[in-house]
Short mmCIF file of C-alpha atoms in Angstrom, two decimals:
data_model
loop_
_atom_site.label_atom_id
_atom_site.label_comp_id
_atom_site.label_asym_id
_atom_site.label_seq_id
_atom_site.Cartn_x
_atom_site.Cartn_y
_atom_site.Cartn_z
CA UNK N 222 0.05 -0.01 -0.03
CA UNK N 223 1.41 3.41 -0.99
CA UNK N 224 1.69 6.42 1.26
CA UNK N 225 -1.66 7.59 2.51
CA UNK N 226 -3.62 5.14 0.29
CA UNK N 227 -5.78 4.46 3.31
CA UNK N 228 -6.92 8.13 3.08
CA UNK N 229 -7.86 7.87 -0.56
CA UNK N 230 -9.74 4.59 0.03
CA UNK N 231 -11.55 5.39 3.20
CA UNK N 232 -15.34 5.44 3.44
CA UNK N 233 -16.87 8.85 3.31
CA UNK N 234 -20.12 9.78 5.06
CA UNK N 235 -22.58 12.48 4.09
CA UNK N 236 -22.30 14.46 7.34
CA UNK N 237 -18.49 14.30 7.38
CA UNK N 238 -18.28 15.43 3.78
CA UNK N 239 -20.62 18.32 4.40
CA UNK N 240 -18.64 19.36 7.48
CA UNK N 241 -15.22 19.21 5.72
CA UNK N 242 -16.65 21.24 2.79
CA UNK N 243 -18.10 23.76 5.13
CA UNK N 244 -14.85 24.09 7.00
CA UNK N 245 -12.73 24.36 3.70
CA UNK N 246 -15.30 26.89 2.24
CA UNK N 247 -15.01 29.16 5.37
CA UNK N 248 -11.18 29.01 5.38
CA UNK N 249 -11.09 29.59 1.67
CA UNK N 250 -13.44 32.55 1.82
CA UNK N 251 -11.65 34.07 4.70
CA UNK N 252 -8.32 33.82 3.09
CA UNK N 253 -9.58 35.40 -0.15
CA UNK N 254 -11.35 38.19 1.75
CA UNK N 255 -7.92 39.14 3.30
CA UNK N 256 -5.95 38.58 0.04
CA UNK N 257 -5.14 41.37 -2.46
CA UNK N 258 -8.11 41.95 -4.75
CA UNK N 259 -6.06 40.89 -7.86
CA UNK N 260 -4.78 37.67 -6.26
CA UNK N 261 -5.00 34.74 -8.63
CA UNK N 262 -2.24 32.23 -7.84
CA UNK N 263 -3.16 29.57 -5.19
CA UNK N 264 -0.77 26.94 -3.69
CA UNK N 265 -2.09 24.22 -1.48
CA UNK N 266 0.05 21.83 0.57
CA UNK N 267 -1.90 18.46 0.98
CA UNK N 268 -5.07 19.06 -1.11
CA UNK N 269 -6.75 15.89 0.22
CA UNK N 270 -10.30 15.61 -1.18
CA UNK N 271 -9.78 18.69 -3.41
CA UNK N 272 -12.17 21.09 -1.84
CA UNK N 273 -9.85 24.10 -1.95
CA UNK N 274 -8.89 23.10 -5.54
CA UNK N 275 -12.60 23.13 -6.52
CA UNK N 276 -13.19 26.51 -4.86
CA UNK N 277 -10.14 27.92 -6.59
CA UNK N 278 -11.18 26.79 -9.99
CA UNK N 279 -14.73 28.06 -9.38
CA UNK N 280 -13.22 31.48 -8.88
CA UNK N 281 -10.96 31.01 -11.91
CA UNK N 282 -7.80 31.17 -9.84
CA UNK N 283 -4.53 29.52 -10.94
CA UNK N 284 -4.38 26.55 -8.57
CA UNK N 285 -1.42 24.22 -7.79
CA UNK N 286 -1.52 21.48 -5.19
CA UNK N 287 1.38 19.51 -3.68
CA UNK N 288 0.35 15.99 -2.65
CA UNK N 289 2.53 13.28 -1.25
CA UNK N 290 0.13 10.30 -2.00
CA UNK N 291 0.46 9.14 -5.64
CA UNK N 292 -3.06 7.65 -5.47
CA UNK N 293 -4.61 10.95 -4.06
CA UNK N 294 -2.64 13.03 -6.64
CA UNK N 295 -3.75 10.85 -9.60
CA UNK N 296 -7.42 11.09 -8.48
CA UNK N 297 -7.19 14.88 -8.25
CA UNK N 298 -5.42 15.13 -11.71
CA UNK N 299 -8.33 13.07 -13.15
CA UNK N 300 -10.62 15.86 -11.82
CA UNK N 301 -8.57 18.41 -13.75
CA UNK N 302 -6.49 19.93 -11.01
CA UNK N 303 -2.72 20.86 -11.32
CA UNK N 304 -1.01 18.56 -8.82
CA UNK N 305 2.71 18.09 -8.14
CA UNK N 306 3.64 14.88 -6.34
CA UNK N 307 6.09 15.34 -3.42
CA UNK N 308 6.69 15.25 0.32
CA UNK N 309 7.45 18.56 2.05
CA UNK N 310 9.79 19.87 3.04
CA UNK N 311 11.50 20.70 0.79
CA UNK N 312 9.04 22.20 -1.61
CA UNK N 313 9.35 20.40 -4.98
CA UNK N 314 11.06 21.97 -7.96
CA UNK N 315 9.04 23.43 -10.72
CA UNK N 316 6.68 25.58 -8.67
CA UNK N 317 5.83 29.12 -9.66
CA UNK N 318 7.93 31.98 -8.29
CA UNK N 319 5.10 33.54 -6.28
CA UNK N 320 1.67 32.61 -4.99
CA UNK N 321 -0.85 35.06 -3.57
CA UNK N 322 -2.49 32.54 -1.28
CA UNK N 323 -1.16 29.30 0.27
CA UNK N 324 -3.37 26.78 2.07
CA UNK N 325 -2.13 24.09 4.37
CA UNK N 326 -5.06 22.41 6.05
CA UNK N 327 -4.37 19.58 8.51
CA UNK N 328 -0.85 18.90 7.21
CA UNK N 329 1.36 20.57 9.79
CA UNK N 330 0.54 17.90 12.43
CA UNK N 331 1.92 15.18 10.15
CA UNK N 332 5.28 16.71 9.78
CA UNK N 333 8.08 14.67 11.63
CA UNK N 334 9.41 17.54 13.81
CA UNK N 335 9.32 21.18 14.81
CA UNK N 336 12.47 21.62 12.60
CA UNK N 337 10.60 20.26 9.55
CA UNK N 338 7.70 22.61 10.22
CA UNK N 339 10.07 25.62 10.60
CA UNK N 340 11.90 24.62 7.38
CA UNK N 341 8.65 24.32 5.47
CA UNK N 342 7.31 27.67 6.68
CA UNK N 343 10.58 29.38 5.80
CA UNK N 344 10.39 27.93 2.20
CA UNK N 345 6.75 28.86 1.87
CA UNK N 346 7.58 32.45 2.80
CA UNK N 347 9.84 32.62 -0.23
CA UNK N 348 6.99 31.49 -2.48
CA UNK N 349 4.39 33.95 -1.19
CA UNK N 350 4.07 37.27 -2.83
CA UNK N 351 4.99 40.13 -0.51
CA UNK N 352 1.40 40.61 0.56
CA UNK N 353 0.46 36.95 0.33
CA UNK N 354 -1.79 35.16 2.70
CA UNK N 355 -0.99 31.86 4.38
CA UNK N 356 -3.93 29.87 5.75
CA UNK N 357 -3.14 27.06 8.02
CA UNK N 358 -5.44 24.74 10.01
CA UNK N 359 -4.35 22.28 12.69
CA UNK N 360 -6.24 20.21 15.35
CA UNK N 361 -7.09 21.96 18.56
CA UNK N 362 -4.74 20.18 20.93
CA UNK N 363 -6.50 21.54 24.01
CA UNK N 364 -9.78 20.09 22.93
CA UNK N 365 -8.54 16.71 21.51
CA UNK N 366 -5.86 16.13 24.22
CA UNK N 367 -4.71 12.49 24.19
CA UNK N 368 -6.79 11.71 21.02
CA UNK N 369 -4.49 14.01 19.12
#
């Protein structure tokens, strides 16, 4: 089984899908609200089910996702999204010079160490336009405690 194939093959349930879409839409809308009005280049680390990708394309934004799982990446490419395969850090070669908005939803907690997280954030800063927006979501450790 390839990396994260269990994620691609997991059962999905109506309520869970609606909740994830709702959360992604709120984060997406908030980031765009705070972004420059002429923003059009979006980078997403770990696109998962492709909700941010879909919202980006609906708004005619130039979207690129970085996905570690070949299975997930292939499925998203079949849906028409631009996906680069790779683990982060480091950021893969071939990315655009600057992005206006970068999303990283529920990826940070999967990095191996604080050093990896710091390295990734430093790299992402070089890819964001000067007034770029970085939207990150992580679990609420205080709420989840030992489940996290």
